[in-house]
Coordinates of C-alpha atoms in Angstrom, one line a residue:
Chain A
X1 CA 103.6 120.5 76.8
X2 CA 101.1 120.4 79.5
X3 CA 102.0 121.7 83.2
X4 CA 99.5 121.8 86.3
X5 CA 100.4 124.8 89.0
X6 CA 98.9 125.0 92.3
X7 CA 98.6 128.2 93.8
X8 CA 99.4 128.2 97.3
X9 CA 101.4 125.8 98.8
X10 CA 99.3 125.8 102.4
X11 CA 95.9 126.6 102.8
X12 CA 94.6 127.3 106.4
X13 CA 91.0 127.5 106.8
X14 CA 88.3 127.4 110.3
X15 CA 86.3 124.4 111.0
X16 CA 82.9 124.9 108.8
X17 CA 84.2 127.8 106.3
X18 CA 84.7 127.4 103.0
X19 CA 87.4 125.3 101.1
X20 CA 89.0 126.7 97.9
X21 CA 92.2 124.9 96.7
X22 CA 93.2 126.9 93.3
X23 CA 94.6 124.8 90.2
X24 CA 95.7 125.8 86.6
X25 CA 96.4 124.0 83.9
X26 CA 98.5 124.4 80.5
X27 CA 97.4 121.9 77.6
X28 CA 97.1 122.4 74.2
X29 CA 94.6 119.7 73.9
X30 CA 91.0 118.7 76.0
X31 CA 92.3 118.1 79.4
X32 CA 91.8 115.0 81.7
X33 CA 92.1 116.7 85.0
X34 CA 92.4 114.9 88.4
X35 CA 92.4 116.0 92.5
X36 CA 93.6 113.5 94.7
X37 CA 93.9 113.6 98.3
X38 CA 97.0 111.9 100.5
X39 CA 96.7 111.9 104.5
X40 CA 99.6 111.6 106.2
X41 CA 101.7 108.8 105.5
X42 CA 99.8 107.1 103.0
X43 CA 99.0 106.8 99.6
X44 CA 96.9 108.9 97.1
X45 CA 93.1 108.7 96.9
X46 CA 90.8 110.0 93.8
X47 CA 89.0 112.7 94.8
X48 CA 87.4 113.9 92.0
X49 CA 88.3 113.7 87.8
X50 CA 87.4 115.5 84.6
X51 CA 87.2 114.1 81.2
X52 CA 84.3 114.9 79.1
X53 CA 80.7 116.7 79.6
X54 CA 79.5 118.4 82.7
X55 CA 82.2 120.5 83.8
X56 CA 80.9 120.6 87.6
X57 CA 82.1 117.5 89.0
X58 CA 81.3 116.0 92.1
X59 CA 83.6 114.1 94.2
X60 CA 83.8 112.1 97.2
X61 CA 83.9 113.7 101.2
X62 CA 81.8 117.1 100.0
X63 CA 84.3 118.3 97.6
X64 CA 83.6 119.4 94.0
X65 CA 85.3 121.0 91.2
X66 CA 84.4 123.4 88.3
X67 CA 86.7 122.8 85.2
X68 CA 86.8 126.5 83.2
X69 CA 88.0 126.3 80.0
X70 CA 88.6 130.1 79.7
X71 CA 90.4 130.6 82.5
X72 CA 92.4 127.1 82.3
X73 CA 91.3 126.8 86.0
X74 CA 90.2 123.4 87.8
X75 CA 89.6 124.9 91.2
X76 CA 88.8 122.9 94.5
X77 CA 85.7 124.0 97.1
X78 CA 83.8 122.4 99.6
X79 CA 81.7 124.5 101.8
X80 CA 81.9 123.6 105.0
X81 CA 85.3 122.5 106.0
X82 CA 85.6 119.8 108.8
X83 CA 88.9 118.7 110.5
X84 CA 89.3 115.3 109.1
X85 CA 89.9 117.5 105.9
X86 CA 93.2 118.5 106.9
X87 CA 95.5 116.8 104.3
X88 CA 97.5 117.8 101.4
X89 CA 95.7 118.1 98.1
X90 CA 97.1 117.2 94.5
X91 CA 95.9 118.6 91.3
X92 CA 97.1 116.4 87.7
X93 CA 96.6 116.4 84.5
X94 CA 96.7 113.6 82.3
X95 CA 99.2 113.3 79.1
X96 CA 98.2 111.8 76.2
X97 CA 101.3 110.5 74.6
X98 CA 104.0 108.9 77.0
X99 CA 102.0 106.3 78.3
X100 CA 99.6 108.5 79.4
X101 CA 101.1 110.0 82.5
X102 CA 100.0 111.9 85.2
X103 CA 101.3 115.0 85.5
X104 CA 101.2 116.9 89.4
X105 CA 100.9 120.4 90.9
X106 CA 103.1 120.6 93.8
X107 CA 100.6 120.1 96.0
X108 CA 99.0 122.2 98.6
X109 CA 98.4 121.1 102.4
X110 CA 94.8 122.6 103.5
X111 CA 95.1 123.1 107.3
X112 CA 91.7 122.7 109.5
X113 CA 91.3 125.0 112.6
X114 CA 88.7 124.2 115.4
Chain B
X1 CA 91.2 93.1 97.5
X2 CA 92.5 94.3 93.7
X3 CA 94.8 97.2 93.1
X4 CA 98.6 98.0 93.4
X5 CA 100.8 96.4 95.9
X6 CA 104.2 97.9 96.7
X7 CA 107.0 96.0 98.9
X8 CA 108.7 97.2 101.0
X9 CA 106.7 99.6 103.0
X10 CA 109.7 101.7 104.8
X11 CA 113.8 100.7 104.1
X12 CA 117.3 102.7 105.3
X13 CA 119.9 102.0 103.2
X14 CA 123.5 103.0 103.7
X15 CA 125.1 105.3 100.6
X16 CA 126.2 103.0 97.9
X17 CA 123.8 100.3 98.8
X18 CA 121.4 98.4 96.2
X19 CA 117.9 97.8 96.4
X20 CA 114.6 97.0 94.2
X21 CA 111.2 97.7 94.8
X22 CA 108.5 95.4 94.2
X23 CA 105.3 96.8 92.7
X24 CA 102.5 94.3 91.3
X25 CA 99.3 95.1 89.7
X26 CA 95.7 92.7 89.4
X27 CA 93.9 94.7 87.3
X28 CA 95.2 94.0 84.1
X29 CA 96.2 97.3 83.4
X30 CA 99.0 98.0 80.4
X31 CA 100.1 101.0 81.9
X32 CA 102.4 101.4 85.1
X33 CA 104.6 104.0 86.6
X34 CA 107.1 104.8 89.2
X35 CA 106.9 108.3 91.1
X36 CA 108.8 109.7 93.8
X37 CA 107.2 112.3 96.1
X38 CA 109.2 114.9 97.8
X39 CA 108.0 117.9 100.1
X40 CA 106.9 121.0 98.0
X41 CA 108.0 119.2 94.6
X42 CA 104.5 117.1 94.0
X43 CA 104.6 114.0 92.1
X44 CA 107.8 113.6 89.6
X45 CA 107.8 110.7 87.4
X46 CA 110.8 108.1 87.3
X47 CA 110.0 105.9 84.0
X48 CA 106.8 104.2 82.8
X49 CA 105.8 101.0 81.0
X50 CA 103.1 101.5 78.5
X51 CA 102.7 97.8 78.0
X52 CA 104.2 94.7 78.7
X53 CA 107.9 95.0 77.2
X54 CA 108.7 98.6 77.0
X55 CA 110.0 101.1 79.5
X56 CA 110.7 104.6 79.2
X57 CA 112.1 107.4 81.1
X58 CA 110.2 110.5 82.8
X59 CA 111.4 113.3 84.3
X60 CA 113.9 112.0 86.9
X61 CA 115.1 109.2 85.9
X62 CA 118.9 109.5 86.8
X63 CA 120.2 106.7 89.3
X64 CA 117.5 104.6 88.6
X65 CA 116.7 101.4 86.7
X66 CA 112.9 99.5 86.0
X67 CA 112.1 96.1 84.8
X68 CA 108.5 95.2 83.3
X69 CA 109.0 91.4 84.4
X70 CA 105.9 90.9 82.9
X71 CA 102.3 92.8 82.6
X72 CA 101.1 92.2 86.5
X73 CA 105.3 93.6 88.0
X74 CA 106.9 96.5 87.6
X75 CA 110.4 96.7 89.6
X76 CA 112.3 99.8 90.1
X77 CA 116.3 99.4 90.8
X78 CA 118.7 101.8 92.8
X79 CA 122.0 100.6 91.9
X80 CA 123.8 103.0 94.2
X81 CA 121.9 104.8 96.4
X82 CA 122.3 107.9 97.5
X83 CA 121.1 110.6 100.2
X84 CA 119.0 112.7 96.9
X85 CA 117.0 109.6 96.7
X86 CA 115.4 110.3 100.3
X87 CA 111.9 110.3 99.4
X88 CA 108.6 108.4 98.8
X89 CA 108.5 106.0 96.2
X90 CA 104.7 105.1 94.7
X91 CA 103.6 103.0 91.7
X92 CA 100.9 103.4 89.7
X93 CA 99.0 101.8 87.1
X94 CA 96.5 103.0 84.6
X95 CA 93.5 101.3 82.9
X96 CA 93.2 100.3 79.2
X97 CA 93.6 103.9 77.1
X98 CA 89.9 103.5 75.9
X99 CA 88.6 102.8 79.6
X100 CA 91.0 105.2 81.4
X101 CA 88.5 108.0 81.8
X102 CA 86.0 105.5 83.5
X103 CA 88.1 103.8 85.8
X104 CA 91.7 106.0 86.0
X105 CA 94.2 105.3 87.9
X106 CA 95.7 103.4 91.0
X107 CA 98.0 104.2 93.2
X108 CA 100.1 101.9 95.7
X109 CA 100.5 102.9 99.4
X110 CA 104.1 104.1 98.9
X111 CA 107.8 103.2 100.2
X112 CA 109.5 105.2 102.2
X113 CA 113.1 105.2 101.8
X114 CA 115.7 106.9 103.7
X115 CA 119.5 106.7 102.5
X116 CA 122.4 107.9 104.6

């Protein structure tokens, strides 16, 4: 079965430090992996997605994420936080039967400091 | 503009109430999916449609019915609400399996219920 844990369920960080939002994965086949990103009260945007090749990826706002096979990690980082970055942060993984479903961490709400 | 439309946006019911939401899709996606969101739980899955005609359950599905009225609708059903249904509702839909790693998914902006 595949899972997705997030460690941390609030991250507090300064304006202009670095962002690191930590996610692990469980799948017994090649992941899809996903971040989203939901501001308060509304929906969920795409930040960033895995599939195949380059395991850097590069998403939208600054952020990127480094998929690690070895250490089943698909980790979060921008570095240079800014307030409008103050959200919470969702990490999936796709399913390949069932539809192909989405599976979610449990989130983690990064906190911006002036 | 084309993606996932969810009515309505925030609803109270009273205990024991009935109530559907409405979720539409233009993208011609076979795929579609009801979540609920509650704090500190993530994303939970309530059933999915793989295609036009079939529905199955996810991981909460107790208390709930769906309807795939046809590819573009998917309608979720509370028969009898209840105060453990207090959360965010989103739907989802998910491009063609082979194209799905290009274009992903799409989320609705959510409704909010409240039952008490």
């Amino acid at each position: 079965a595949q899972s997705v844990t997030q460690l941390g369920s609030h991250v507090s960080v300064s304006e202009g430090a670095l962002v690191l939002l930590r996610c692990n994965y469980s799948s017994s086949v090649p992941p899809y992996l996903f971040w989203y990103v939901q501001y308060p009260n509304q929906g969920l945007q795409l930040l960033l997605k895995y599939t195949t090749g380059a395991t850097l990826v590069k998403g939208i706002n600054g952020f990127e994420a480094e998929f690690k096979k070895s250490e089943t990690s698909f980790h979060l980082t921008k570095p240079s936080a800014h307030m409008s970055d103050a959200a919470e942060y969702f990490c999936a993984v796709r399913v390949y039967n069932q539809g192909g479903k989405l599976i979610f961490g449990q989130g983690t709400e990064l906190s911006v400091k002036p | 503009n084309a993606g996932v439309t969810q009515t309505p946006k925030f609803q109270v019911l009273k205990t024991g109430q009935s109530m559907t939401l409405q979720c539409a899709q233009d993208m011609n996606h076979n795929s579609m999916y009801w979540y609920r969101q509650d704090p500190g739980m993530g994303l939970r899955l309530i059933y999915y449609s793989a295609s036009e005609g079939t529905t199955d359950k996810g991981e909460v599905p107790n208390g709930y019915n769906v309807s795939r009225l046809n590819k573009r609708e998917f309608s979720l059903r509370l028969e009898s609400a209840a105060p453990s249904q207090t959360s965010v509702y989103f739907c989802a839909s998910k491009s063609p399996q082979g194209l799905d790693w290009l274009y992903g998914y799409t989320f609705g902006s959510g409704t909010r219920l409240t039952v008490v």
